[in-house]
GROMACS .gro file of C-alpha atoms in nm:
model
  442
    1MET     CA    1  -1.645  -4.307  -0.281
    2GLU     CA    2  -1.431  -4.232  -0.586
    3TRP     CA    3  -1.505  -4.072  -0.924
    4ASP     CA    4  -1.302  -4.091  -1.239
    5LEU     CA    5  -1.225  -3.725  -1.323
    6SER     CA    6  -0.943  -3.788  -1.567
    7GLU     CA    7  -1.156  -3.679  -1.863
    8GLN     CA    8  -1.281  -3.361  -1.695
    9PRO     CA    9  -1.133  -3.013  -1.757
   10PRO     CA   10  -0.840  -2.910  -1.533
   11ILE     CA   11  -1.050  -2.658  -1.343
   12VAL     CA   12  -1.303  -2.928  -1.251
   13ARG     CA   13  -1.026  -3.162  -1.134
   14LYS     CA   14  -0.872  -2.882  -0.927
   15ALA     CA   15  -1.205  -2.796  -0.770
   16ALA     CA   16  -1.265  -3.161  -0.688
   17GLU     CA   17  -0.919  -3.179  -0.529
   18PHE     CA   18  -0.992  -2.881  -0.306
   19ALA     CA   19  -1.335  -3.023  -0.217
   20LEU     CA   20  -1.175  -3.356  -0.120
   21GLN     CA   21  -0.917  -3.179   0.094
   22GLY     CA   22  -1.190  -2.982   0.269
   23TYR     CA   23  -1.391  -3.301   0.324
   24GLU     CA   24  -1.091  -3.473   0.482
   25ILE     CA   25  -1.020  -3.172   0.706
   26ALA     CA   26  -1.384  -3.165   0.817
   27LEU     CA   27  -1.373  -3.536   0.906
   28THR     CA   28  -1.055  -3.481   1.103
   29TRP     CA   29  -1.214  -3.197   1.296
   30LEU     CA   30  -1.527  -3.400   1.372
   31VAL     CA   31  -1.338  -3.682   1.545
   32SER     CA   32  -1.070  -3.469   1.714
   33PRO     CA   33  -1.113  -3.358   2.080
   34ALA     CA   34  -0.881  -3.066   2.011
   35ALA     CA   35  -1.105  -2.953   1.724
   36TRP     CA   36  -1.417  -2.977   1.942
   37SER     CA   37  -1.243  -2.771   2.208
   38GLN     CA   38  -1.154  -2.506   1.952
   39PHE     CA   39  -1.512  -2.495   1.821
   40ALA     CA   40  -1.629  -2.444   2.178
   41ILE     CA   41  -1.380  -2.160   2.230
   42LEU     CA   42  -1.495  -1.994   1.906
   43ILE     CA   43  -1.858  -2.007   2.019
   44VAL     CA   44  -1.765  -1.868   2.359
   45ALA     CA   45  -1.555  -1.595   2.194
   46TYR     CA   46  -1.845  -1.497   1.970
   47LEU     CA   47  -2.101  -1.486   2.252
   48ALA     CA   48  -1.862  -1.294   2.478
   49ALA     CA   49  -1.794  -1.046   2.198
   50VAL     CA   50  -2.167  -0.987   2.144
   51PHE     CA   51  -2.219  -0.933   2.517
   52VAL     CA   52  -1.922  -0.700   2.564
   53ALA     CA   53  -2.000  -0.502   2.247
   54ARG     CA   54  -2.356  -0.439   2.365
   55ARG     CA   55  -2.234  -0.329   2.708
   56VAL     CA   56  -1.972  -0.081   2.583
   57ARG     CA   57  -2.149   0.052   2.272
   58LYS     CA   58  -2.365   0.313   2.444
   59PRO     CA   59  -2.102   0.445   2.693
   60LEU     CA   60  -1.840   0.459   2.418
   61THR     CA   61  -2.081   0.638   2.185
   62ARG     CA   62  -2.154   0.898   2.454
   63VAL     CA   63  -1.782   0.955   2.515
   64LEU     CA   64  -1.693   0.989   2.147
   65THR     CA   65  -1.992   1.203   2.044
   66PRO     CA   66  -1.886   1.572   2.064
   67PRO     CA   67  -2.131   1.846   2.168
   68ASP     CA   68  -2.328   2.007   1.888
   69ASP     CA   69  -2.144   2.339   1.924
   70SER     CA   70  -1.799   2.186   1.970
   71SER     CA   71  -1.518   2.329   1.755
   72SER     CA   72  -1.208   2.192   1.928
   73ILE     CA   73  -0.924   2.012   1.751
   74PHE     CA   74  -1.049   1.681   1.894
   75THR     CA   75  -1.394   1.704   1.733
   76LYS     CA   76  -1.300   1.548   1.398
   77PRO     CA   77  -1.087   1.266   1.551
   78ARG     CA   78  -1.375   1.178   1.784
   79LEU     CA   79  -1.621   1.171   1.495
   80PHE     CA   80  -1.377   0.955   1.297
   81LEU     CA   81  -1.346   0.702   1.582
   82LEU     CA   82  -1.724   0.705   1.621
   83LEU     CA   83  -1.756   0.558   1.271
   84PHE     CA   84  -1.589   0.235   1.385
   85ILE     CA   85  -1.843   0.154   1.658
   86PRO     CA   86  -2.017  -0.110   1.437
   87LEU     CA   87  -1.688  -0.307   1.424
   88LEU     CA   88  -1.679  -0.364   1.802
   89MET     CA   89  -1.832  -0.712   1.795
   90ALA     CA   90  -1.599  -0.846   1.525
   91VAL     CA   91  -1.292  -0.690   1.691
   92PHE     CA   92  -1.378  -0.837   2.032
   93ALA     CA   93  -1.451  -1.177   1.876
   94TYR     CA   94  -1.113  -1.180   1.702
   95ALA     CA   95  -0.934  -1.072   2.021
   96PHE     CA   96  -1.106  -1.336   2.238
   97ALA     CA   97  -1.037  -1.604   1.976
   98ALA     CA   98  -0.669  -1.504   1.969
   99ILE     CA   99  -0.649  -1.545   2.346
  100GLY     CA  100  -0.820  -1.886   2.324
  101GLU     CA  101  -0.580  -1.986   2.045
  102GLN     CA  102  -0.281  -1.935   2.273
  103VAL     CA  103  -0.440  -2.156   2.539
  104ILE     CA  104  -0.532  -2.434   2.292
  105ARG     CA  105  -0.188  -2.436   2.131
  106SER     CA  106  -0.024  -2.469   2.472
  107VAL     CA  107  -0.247  -2.769   2.557
  108PHE     CA  108  -0.294  -2.955   2.227
  109GLY     CA  109  -0.012  -2.809   2.016
  110THR     CA  110  -0.252  -2.714   1.734
  111GLY     CA  111  -0.499  -2.437   1.662
  112SER     CA  112  -0.608  -2.474   1.301
  113VAL     CA  113  -0.979  -2.451   1.384
  114ILE     CA  114  -0.940  -2.131   1.582
  115ALA     CA  115  -0.716  -1.990   1.308
  116PHE     CA  116  -0.999  -2.058   1.062
  117GLY     CA  117  -1.245  -1.892   1.302
  118LYS     CA  118  -1.025  -1.585   1.331
  119ARG     CA  119  -1.023  -1.551   0.953
  120VAL     CA  120  -1.404  -1.579   0.954
  121PHE     CA  121  -1.423  -1.301   1.213
  122LEU     CA  122  -1.205  -1.088   0.984
  123LEU     CA  123  -1.447  -1.160   0.699
  124ILE     CA  124  -1.737  -1.048   0.921
  125ALA     CA  125  -1.545  -0.729   1.006
  126ALA     CA  126  -1.482  -0.661   0.636
  127ARG     CA  127  -1.852  -0.711   0.557
  128ILE     CA  128  -1.956  -0.469   0.835
  129PHE     CA  129  -1.693  -0.222   0.716
  130VAL     CA  130  -1.823  -0.224   0.358
  131ARG     CA  131  -2.189  -0.223   0.459
  132ASP     CA  132  -2.193   0.033   0.742
  133LEU     CA  133  -1.876   0.240   0.730
  134VAL     CA  134  -1.808   0.303   0.361
  135SER     CA  135  -2.036   0.570   0.213
  136ASP     CA  136  -1.855   0.660  -0.110
  137PRO     CA  137  -2.023   0.472  -0.400
  138PHE     CA  138  -1.694   0.386  -0.568
  139LEU     CA  139  -1.532   0.254  -0.249
  140LYS     CA  140  -1.846   0.057  -0.164
  141LEU     CA  141  -1.838  -0.102  -0.510
  142LEU     CA  142  -1.466  -0.179  -0.468
  143GLY     CA  143  -1.526  -0.331  -0.126
  144LYS     CA  144  -1.819  -0.540  -0.244
  145TYR     CA  145  -1.650  -0.691  -0.549
  146VAL     CA  146  -1.282  -0.691  -0.445
  147LEU     CA  147  -1.235  -0.681  -0.068
  148LEU     CA  148  -1.513  -0.922   0.032
  149PRO     CA  149  -1.425  -1.193  -0.227
  150ALA     CA  150  -1.057  -1.166  -0.129
  151MET     CA  151  -1.143  -1.198   0.241
  152ALA     CA  152  -1.370  -1.497   0.169
  153LEU     CA  153  -1.087  -1.672  -0.018
  154TYR     CA  154  -0.850  -1.588   0.268
  155ALA     CA  155  -1.095  -1.733   0.521
  156VAL     CA  156  -1.107  -2.071   0.346
  157GLY     CA  157  -0.733  -2.071   0.277
  158LEU     CA  158  -0.750  -2.037  -0.102
  159LEU     CA  159  -0.616  -1.684  -0.143
  160ASP     CA  160  -0.251  -1.788  -0.161
  161VAL     CA  161  -0.331  -2.068  -0.406
  162LEU     CA  162  -0.528  -1.834  -0.634
  163THR     CA  163  -0.258  -1.567  -0.614
  164GLU     CA  164   0.009  -1.816  -0.713
  165ARG     CA  165  -0.199  -1.939  -1.006
  166LEU     CA  166  -0.263  -1.584  -1.129
  167ASN     CA  167   0.108  -1.505  -1.103
  168GLU     CA  168   0.184  -1.809  -1.319
  169THR     CA  169  -0.067  -1.708  -1.588
  170ILE     CA  170   0.123  -1.485  -1.833
  171ILE     CA  171  -0.034  -1.259  -2.095
  172GLN     CA  172   0.181  -1.189  -2.400
  173LEU     CA  173   0.127  -0.874  -2.608
  174GLY     CA  174   0.403  -0.854  -2.865
  175ASN     CA  175   0.726  -0.793  -2.677
  176ILE     CA  176   0.541  -0.711  -2.356
  177SER     CA  177   0.447  -0.985  -2.113
  178PHE     CA  178   0.280  -0.959  -1.774
  179SER     CA  179   0.092  -1.184  -1.537
  180VAL     CA  180  -0.280  -1.170  -1.472
  181MET     CA  181  -0.202  -1.094  -1.108
  182ALA     CA  182   0.004  -0.791  -1.209
  183LEU     CA  183  -0.283  -0.670  -1.424
  184LEU     CA  184  -0.537  -0.712  -1.143
  185ARG     CA  185  -0.301  -0.550  -0.896
  186GLY     CA  186  -0.253  -0.256  -1.131
  187VAL     CA  187  -0.627  -0.212  -1.191
  188ILE     CA  188  -0.711  -0.224  -0.819
  189ALA     CA  189  -0.417  -0.007  -0.715
  190GLY     CA  190  -0.487   0.239  -0.996
  191ALA     CA  191  -0.852   0.271  -0.896
  192ILE     CA  192  -0.759   0.332  -0.532
  193LEU     CA  193  -0.474   0.572  -0.613
  194PHE     CA  194  -0.678   0.787  -0.847
  195TRP     CA  195  -0.972   0.791  -0.605
  196LEU     CA  196  -0.729   0.911  -0.338
  197GLY     CA  197  -0.596   1.161  -0.591
  198ARG     CA  198  -0.944   1.294  -0.660
  199TRP     CA  199  -1.020   1.319  -0.288
  200SER     CA  200  -0.686   1.487  -0.215
  201ASN     CA  201  -0.742   1.728  -0.503
  202ASP     CA  202  -1.085   1.825  -0.369
  203GLN     CA  203  -0.942   1.882  -0.022
  204SER     CA  204  -0.647   2.087  -0.146
  205ALA     CA  205  -0.866   2.293  -0.379
  206SER     CA  206  -1.109   2.362  -0.093
  207TYR     CA  207  -0.823   2.471   0.132
  208ILE     CA  208  -0.667   2.694  -0.135
  209ASN     CA  209  -1.000   2.859  -0.220
  210ARG     CA  210  -1.045   2.951   0.148
  211GLN     CA  211  -0.727   3.162   0.140
  212GLU     CA  212  -0.898   3.495   0.076
  213GLU     CA  213  -0.575   3.694   0.103
  214MET     CA  214  -0.461   3.539  -0.227
  215ARG     CA  215  -0.573   3.680  -0.561
  216PRO     CA  216  -0.842   3.469  -0.735
  217ALA     CA  217  -0.609   3.397  -1.026
  218THR     CA  218  -0.333   3.290  -0.787
  219ARG     CA  219  -0.574   3.057  -0.606
  220GLN     CA  220  -0.675   2.895  -0.933
  221LEU     CA  221  -0.314   2.855  -1.043
  222ALA     CA  222  -0.222   2.698  -0.708
  223ALA     CA  223  -0.519   2.461  -0.731
  224LYS     CA  224  -0.418   2.354  -1.084
  225ALA     CA  225  -0.057   2.303  -0.977
  226ALA     CA  226  -0.170   2.092  -0.681
  227GLU     CA  227  -0.392   1.886  -0.911
  228LEU     CA  228  -0.106   1.816  -1.152
  229LEU     CA  229   0.127   1.725  -0.864
  230ILE     CA  230  -0.122   1.490  -0.699
  231PHE     CA  231  -0.216   1.298  -1.012
  232GLY     CA  232   0.146   1.293  -1.129
  233LEU     CA  233   0.252   1.127  -0.805
  234ALA     CA  234  -0.039   0.884  -0.834
  235PHE     CA  235   0.074   0.788  -1.185
  236ILE     CA  236   0.435   0.734  -1.074
  237LEU     CA  237   0.323   0.520  -0.779
  238LEU     CA  238   0.102   0.313  -1.010
  239MET     CA  239   0.392   0.251  -1.246
  240ASN     CA  240   0.606   0.131  -0.954
  241ILE     CA  241   0.329  -0.095  -0.822
  242MET     CA  242   0.284  -0.255  -1.163
  243GLY     CA  243   0.662  -0.295  -1.198
  244ILE     CA  244   0.686  -0.080  -1.510
  245PRO     CA  245   1.016   0.117  -1.519
  246LEU     CA  246   0.972   0.486  -1.592
  247THR     CA  247   1.249   0.470  -1.852
  248SER     CA  248   1.021   0.256  -2.066
  249LEU     CA  249   0.787   0.553  -2.094
  250ALA     CA  250   1.037   0.740  -2.310
  251VAL     CA  251   0.891   0.589  -2.627
  252LEU     CA  252   0.543   0.678  -2.508
  253GLY     CA  253   0.659   1.032  -2.435
  254GLY     CA  254   0.798   1.062  -2.786
  255ALA     CA  255   0.469   0.941  -2.935
  256ILE     CA  256   0.280   1.195  -2.727
  257GLY     CA  257   0.517   1.466  -2.848
  258VAL     CA  258   0.446   1.374  -3.210
  259GLY     CA  259   0.074   1.373  -3.135
  260LEU     CA  260   0.099   1.720  -2.983
  261GLY     CA  261   0.281   1.839  -3.291
  262PHE     CA  262   0.004   1.723  -3.522
  263GLY     CA  263  -0.339   1.641  -3.383
  264LEU     CA  264  -0.319   1.781  -3.029
  265GLN     CA  265  -0.164   2.120  -3.096
  266LYS     CA  266  -0.493   2.301  -3.031
  267ILE     CA  267  -0.533   2.126  -2.696
  268ALA     CA  268  -0.173   2.212  -2.604
  269SER     CA  269  -0.227   2.572  -2.714
  270ASN     CA  270  -0.540   2.603  -2.502
  271TYR     CA  271  -0.369   2.449  -2.202
  272ILE     CA  272  -0.069   2.683  -2.224
  273SER     CA  273  -0.305   2.979  -2.277
  274GLY     CA  274  -0.491   2.878  -1.959
  275VAL     CA  275  -0.166   2.881  -1.761
  276ILE     CA  276  -0.079   3.227  -1.901
  277LEU     CA  277  -0.423   3.361  -1.808
  278LEU     CA  278  -0.385   3.230  -1.453
  279LEU     CA  279  -0.036   3.377  -1.418
  280GLU     CA  280  -0.130   3.720  -1.554
  281GLY     CA  281  -0.475   3.734  -1.395
  282GLN     CA  282  -0.633   3.885  -1.706
  283ALA     CA  283  -0.959   3.696  -1.655
  284THR     CA  284  -1.078   3.491  -1.362
  285VAL     CA  285  -1.394   3.349  -1.209
  286GLY     CA  286  -1.650   3.624  -1.144
  287ASP     CA  287  -1.534   3.861  -1.419
  288TYR     CA  288  -1.787   3.983  -1.671
  289VAL     CA  289  -1.633   3.973  -2.019
  290GLU     CA  290  -1.742   4.053  -2.373
  291LEU     CA  291  -1.586   3.852  -2.655
  292ASP     CA  292  -1.479   3.980  -2.995
  293ASN     CA  293  -1.785   3.822  -3.156
  294GLY     CA  294  -2.023   4.016  -2.930
  295GLU     CA  295  -2.109   3.737  -2.687
  296SER     CA  296  -2.080   3.828  -2.319
  297GLY     CA  297  -2.122   3.666  -1.981
  298THR     CA  298  -1.976   3.605  -1.638
  299ILE     CA  299  -1.689   3.356  -1.602
  300VAL     CA  300  -1.826   3.084  -1.373
  301ARG     CA  301  -1.561   2.816  -1.421
  302THR     CA  302  -1.213   2.768  -1.562
  303THR     CA  303  -1.070   2.441  -1.689
  304ALA     CA  304  -0.739   2.337  -1.841
  305ARG     CA  305  -0.887   2.377  -2.190
  306ALA     CA  306  -1.151   2.649  -2.173
  307MET     CA  307  -1.339   2.908  -1.973
  308ILE     CA  308  -1.713   2.877  -1.920
  309LEU     CA  309  -1.926   3.191  -1.940
  310GLU     CA  310  -2.280   3.219  -1.807
  311THR     CA  311  -2.503   3.467  -1.990
  312PHE     CA  312  -2.790   3.665  -1.839
  313ASP     CA  313  -3.041   3.413  -1.975
  314GLY     CA  314  -2.865   3.119  -1.808
  315ARG     CA  315  -2.682   2.977  -2.112
  316TRP     CA  316  -2.329   2.847  -2.071
  317ILE     CA  317  -2.072   2.933  -2.338
  318VAL     CA  318  -1.751   2.728  -2.356
  319VAL     CA  319  -1.474   2.956  -2.481
  320PRO     CA  320  -1.128   2.807  -2.556
  321ASN     CA  321  -0.850   2.967  -2.353
  322GLU     CA  322  -0.666   3.053  -2.673
  323ASP     CA  323  -0.941   3.301  -2.767
  324PHE     CA  324  -0.862   3.509  -2.458
  325ILE     CA  325  -0.502   3.541  -2.578
  326THR     CA  326  -0.536   3.583  -2.954
  327THR     CA  327  -0.857   3.791  -2.982
  328ARG     CA  328  -0.986   4.113  -2.830
  329VAL     CA  329  -1.174   4.055  -2.504
  330ILE     CA  330  -1.336   4.334  -2.300
  331ASN     CA  331  -1.319   4.259  -1.927
  332TYR     CA  332  -1.570   4.463  -1.730
  333SER     CA  333  -1.427   4.302  -1.415
  334ASP     CA  334  -1.745   4.244  -1.219
  335GLN     CA  335  -1.539   4.194  -0.899
  336GLY     CA  336  -1.573   4.540  -0.751
  337SER     CA  337  -1.416   4.769  -1.014
  338ALA     CA  338  -1.603   5.079  -1.126
  339ASN     CA  339  -1.759   5.111  -1.472
  340ARG     CA  340  -1.905   5.413  -1.647
  341LEU     CA  341  -2.257   5.393  -1.788
  342GLU     CA  342  -2.461   5.639  -1.992
  343VAL     CA  343  -2.829   5.703  -2.056
  344ALA     CA  344  -2.987   5.949  -2.301
  345PHE     CA  345  -3.294   6.169  -2.261
  346SER     CA  346  -3.454   6.469  -2.429
  347VAL     CA  347  -3.639   6.784  -2.320
  348SER     CA  348  -3.872   7.018  -2.500
  349TYR     CA  349  -3.748   7.322  -2.693
  350ASP     CA  350  -3.947   7.535  -2.451
  351THR     CA  351  -3.714   7.433  -2.165
  352ASP     CA  352  -3.447   7.655  -2.014
  353ILE     CA  353  -3.165   7.410  -2.081
  354ASN     CA  354  -2.930   7.586  -1.840
  355LEU     CA  355  -3.134   7.440  -1.551
  356VAL     CA  356  -3.126   7.081  -1.676
  357PRO     CA  357  -2.770   6.973  -1.571
  358ASP     CA  358  -2.812   7.066  -1.203
  359ILE     CA  359  -3.156   6.903  -1.185
  360ILE     CA  360  -3.040   6.578  -1.341
  361VAL     CA  361  -2.712   6.556  -1.145
  362GLU     CA  362  -2.901   6.602  -0.818
  363ALA     CA  363  -3.155   6.337  -0.915
  364VAL     CA  364  -2.905   6.079  -1.039
  365SER     CA  365  -2.681   6.127  -0.733
  366LYS     CA  366  -2.965   6.002  -0.512
  367HIS     CA  367  -2.924   5.650  -0.650
  368PRO     CA  368  -2.734   5.441  -0.390
  369GLY     CA  369  -2.534   5.263  -0.659
  370VAL     CA  370  -2.407   5.576  -0.835
  371LEU     CA  371  -2.052   5.671  -0.732
  372GLN     CA  372  -1.904   6.017  -0.680
  373SER     CA  373  -1.556   5.882  -0.752
  374PRO     CA  374  -1.371   5.869  -0.986
  375GLU     CA  375  -1.618   6.130  -1.120
  376PRO     CA  376  -1.966   6.246  -1.015
  377PRO     CA  377  -2.257   6.226  -1.261
  378ASP     CA  378  -2.203   6.446  -1.563
  379VAL     CA  379  -2.474   6.583  -1.795
  380GLU     CA  380  -2.379   6.671  -2.154
  381LEU     CA  381  -2.572   6.845  -2.428
  382ARG     CA  382  -2.562   6.613  -2.727
  383GLY     CA  383  -2.756   6.794  -2.998
  384PHE     CA  384  -3.080   6.946  -3.123
  385GLY     CA  385  -3.315   6.680  -3.244
  386ASP     CA  386  -3.626   6.688  -3.456
  387SER     CA  387  -3.860   6.681  -3.159
  388GLY     CA  388  -3.648   6.802  -2.866
  389ILE     CA  389  -3.306   6.884  -2.723
  390ASP     CA  390  -3.093   6.572  -2.667
  391PHE     CA  391  -2.893   6.520  -2.347
  392GLY     CA  392  -2.686   6.237  -2.205
  393VAL     CA  393  -2.587   6.167  -1.845
  394GLU     CA  394  -2.274   5.972  -1.763
  395PHE     CA  395  -2.226   5.813  -1.421
  396TRP     CA  396  -2.000   5.559  -1.251
  397VAL     CA  397  -2.122   5.245  -1.075
  398ASN     CA  398  -1.956   4.954  -0.897
  399GLY     CA  399  -2.036   4.664  -1.130
  400ILE     CA  400  -2.225   4.624  -1.454
  401ASP     CA  401  -2.578   4.685  -1.573
  402ASP     CA  402  -2.705   4.326  -1.572
  403GLY     CA  403  -3.003   4.131  -1.446
  404LYS     CA  404  -2.950   4.206  -1.077
  405ASN     CA  405  -2.821   4.564  -1.125
  406LYS     CA  406  -3.075   4.777  -1.313
  407TYR     CA  407  -2.869   5.096  -1.308
  408ALA     CA  408  -2.987   5.238  -1.642
  409SER     CA  409  -3.351   5.166  -1.568
  410ASP     CA  410  -3.334   5.317  -1.219
  411VAL     CA  411  -3.158   5.631  -1.346
  412LEU     CA  412  -3.420   5.681  -1.619
  413PHE     CA  413  -3.691   5.662  -1.354
  414LEU     CA  414  -3.508   5.928  -1.150
  415ILE     CA  415  -3.473   6.150  -1.457
  416TRP     CA  416  -3.842   6.116  -1.542
  417ASN     CA  417  -3.954   6.204  -1.189
  418ALA     CA  418  -3.711   6.498  -1.164
  419LEU     CA  419  -3.823   6.649  -1.494
  420LYS     CA  420  -4.190   6.607  -1.402
  421ALA     CA  421  -4.125   6.766  -1.061
  422HIS     CA  422  -3.981   7.075  -1.233
  423ASN     CA  423  -4.257   7.086  -1.499
  424ILE     CA  424  -4.010   7.015  -1.777
  425GLU     CA  425  -4.175   6.855  -2.076
  426ILE     CA  426  -4.029   6.540  -2.229
  427PRO     CA  427  -4.097   6.571  -2.603
  428TYR     CA  428  -4.244   6.322  -2.837
  429PRO     CA  429  -4.260   6.342  -3.217
  430HIS     CA  430  -4.503   6.591  -3.372
  431ARG     CA  431  -4.612   6.584  -3.734
  432VAL     CA  432  -4.802   6.848  -3.934
  433ILE     CA  433  -4.999   6.707  -4.223
  434LYS     CA  434  -5.090   6.937  -4.518
  435MET     CA  435  -5.345   6.808  -4.764
  436ARG     CA  436  -5.337   6.939  -5.120
  437ASN     CA  437  -5.660   7.028  -5.299
  438ALA     CA  438  -5.852   6.988  -4.978
  439PRO     CA  439  -6.209   7.120  -4.997
  440ALA     CA  440  -6.263   7.455  -4.835
  441VAL     CA  441  -6.429   7.448  -4.498
  442GLU     CA  442  -6.748   7.657  -4.496
   0.00000   0.00000   0.00000
């Protein structure tokens, strides 16, 4: 049966050519004793693989599964090998088919059917790998739409043909030309490299942050340096994979320099300011700072461009790094350093004020958060008010007076109770009203 395809598009004619070749190969296999023998070996290899995989799955799982409380150096390698248990059937099928291929080639001098079967077993292994072993969403997407189609084309013998055709298809952009295959290779390699870069960056940052003997600012600087190194290497590798010489990036580097000089100078300034802050350790994660405009909060995150503050009411404030260099910033250093607080109170004019300092110092010192060093609580006479005598007590605490530390409130409670215990009156405003031309009271 023949069809006239001369008027059809080239892709249709090519597809018909491949279909005809496959049809002829199938007919050859159907009438060939060697082909029937190879089909039989493939079936036997598959059944044997299913049987052996079922027999060894449970014992192998028991051997590789570490105890719940295990912390030896072999725990992670055993868990890693345990992930590949679902691949047992496909691996055994490929191995048995390879052994059968050697026998068939020695008898008939050909093994094309078994070679096709081995490629199918590899496709099955790739499908199991993507379905059961890969858990990362990005890698699963990459495996589903890149690995599996490539393995399917390899199984039917069309991968080399498609690769050659993509290499021959050239895209021209001005003076730059590249093949479609180079573009696809760059996209796939770039996705994998930068995923590996992200994963490596997370691992290195986790390791660096566990080094408690290092200063917090030093840990952040080391993590940033590791991030730049990892993604820089990934970029260089990607350029080499795509066949782009690094010398050709000189023009791009010059354009970036011009951009930094004009539109990106603020970004560059913030980035350099962030490096200076990390080197000097002026502000780091966990510090409580107050900005020049009155806003305050705890630094919860640092980025290359800005620092993020969290206020007491849960709001996040993004502050450019440059502001920490060019403006006045008060750092209360909520990482264990002492801070002095002050609360005011008043007593009645009927009070013997010489007794007040000792009473208040004793009361305030009972608070577990009040420090005796660098100075114990100190009571000062501030003035004589309209309604009473004004005092202030200064005391040192480890931290700041925020939502979780109610130092001022607790100290005021202690002052109130101490004054009441000593029968010292806390004044409140009194007013005497005189009425003119008031009628006489009989």
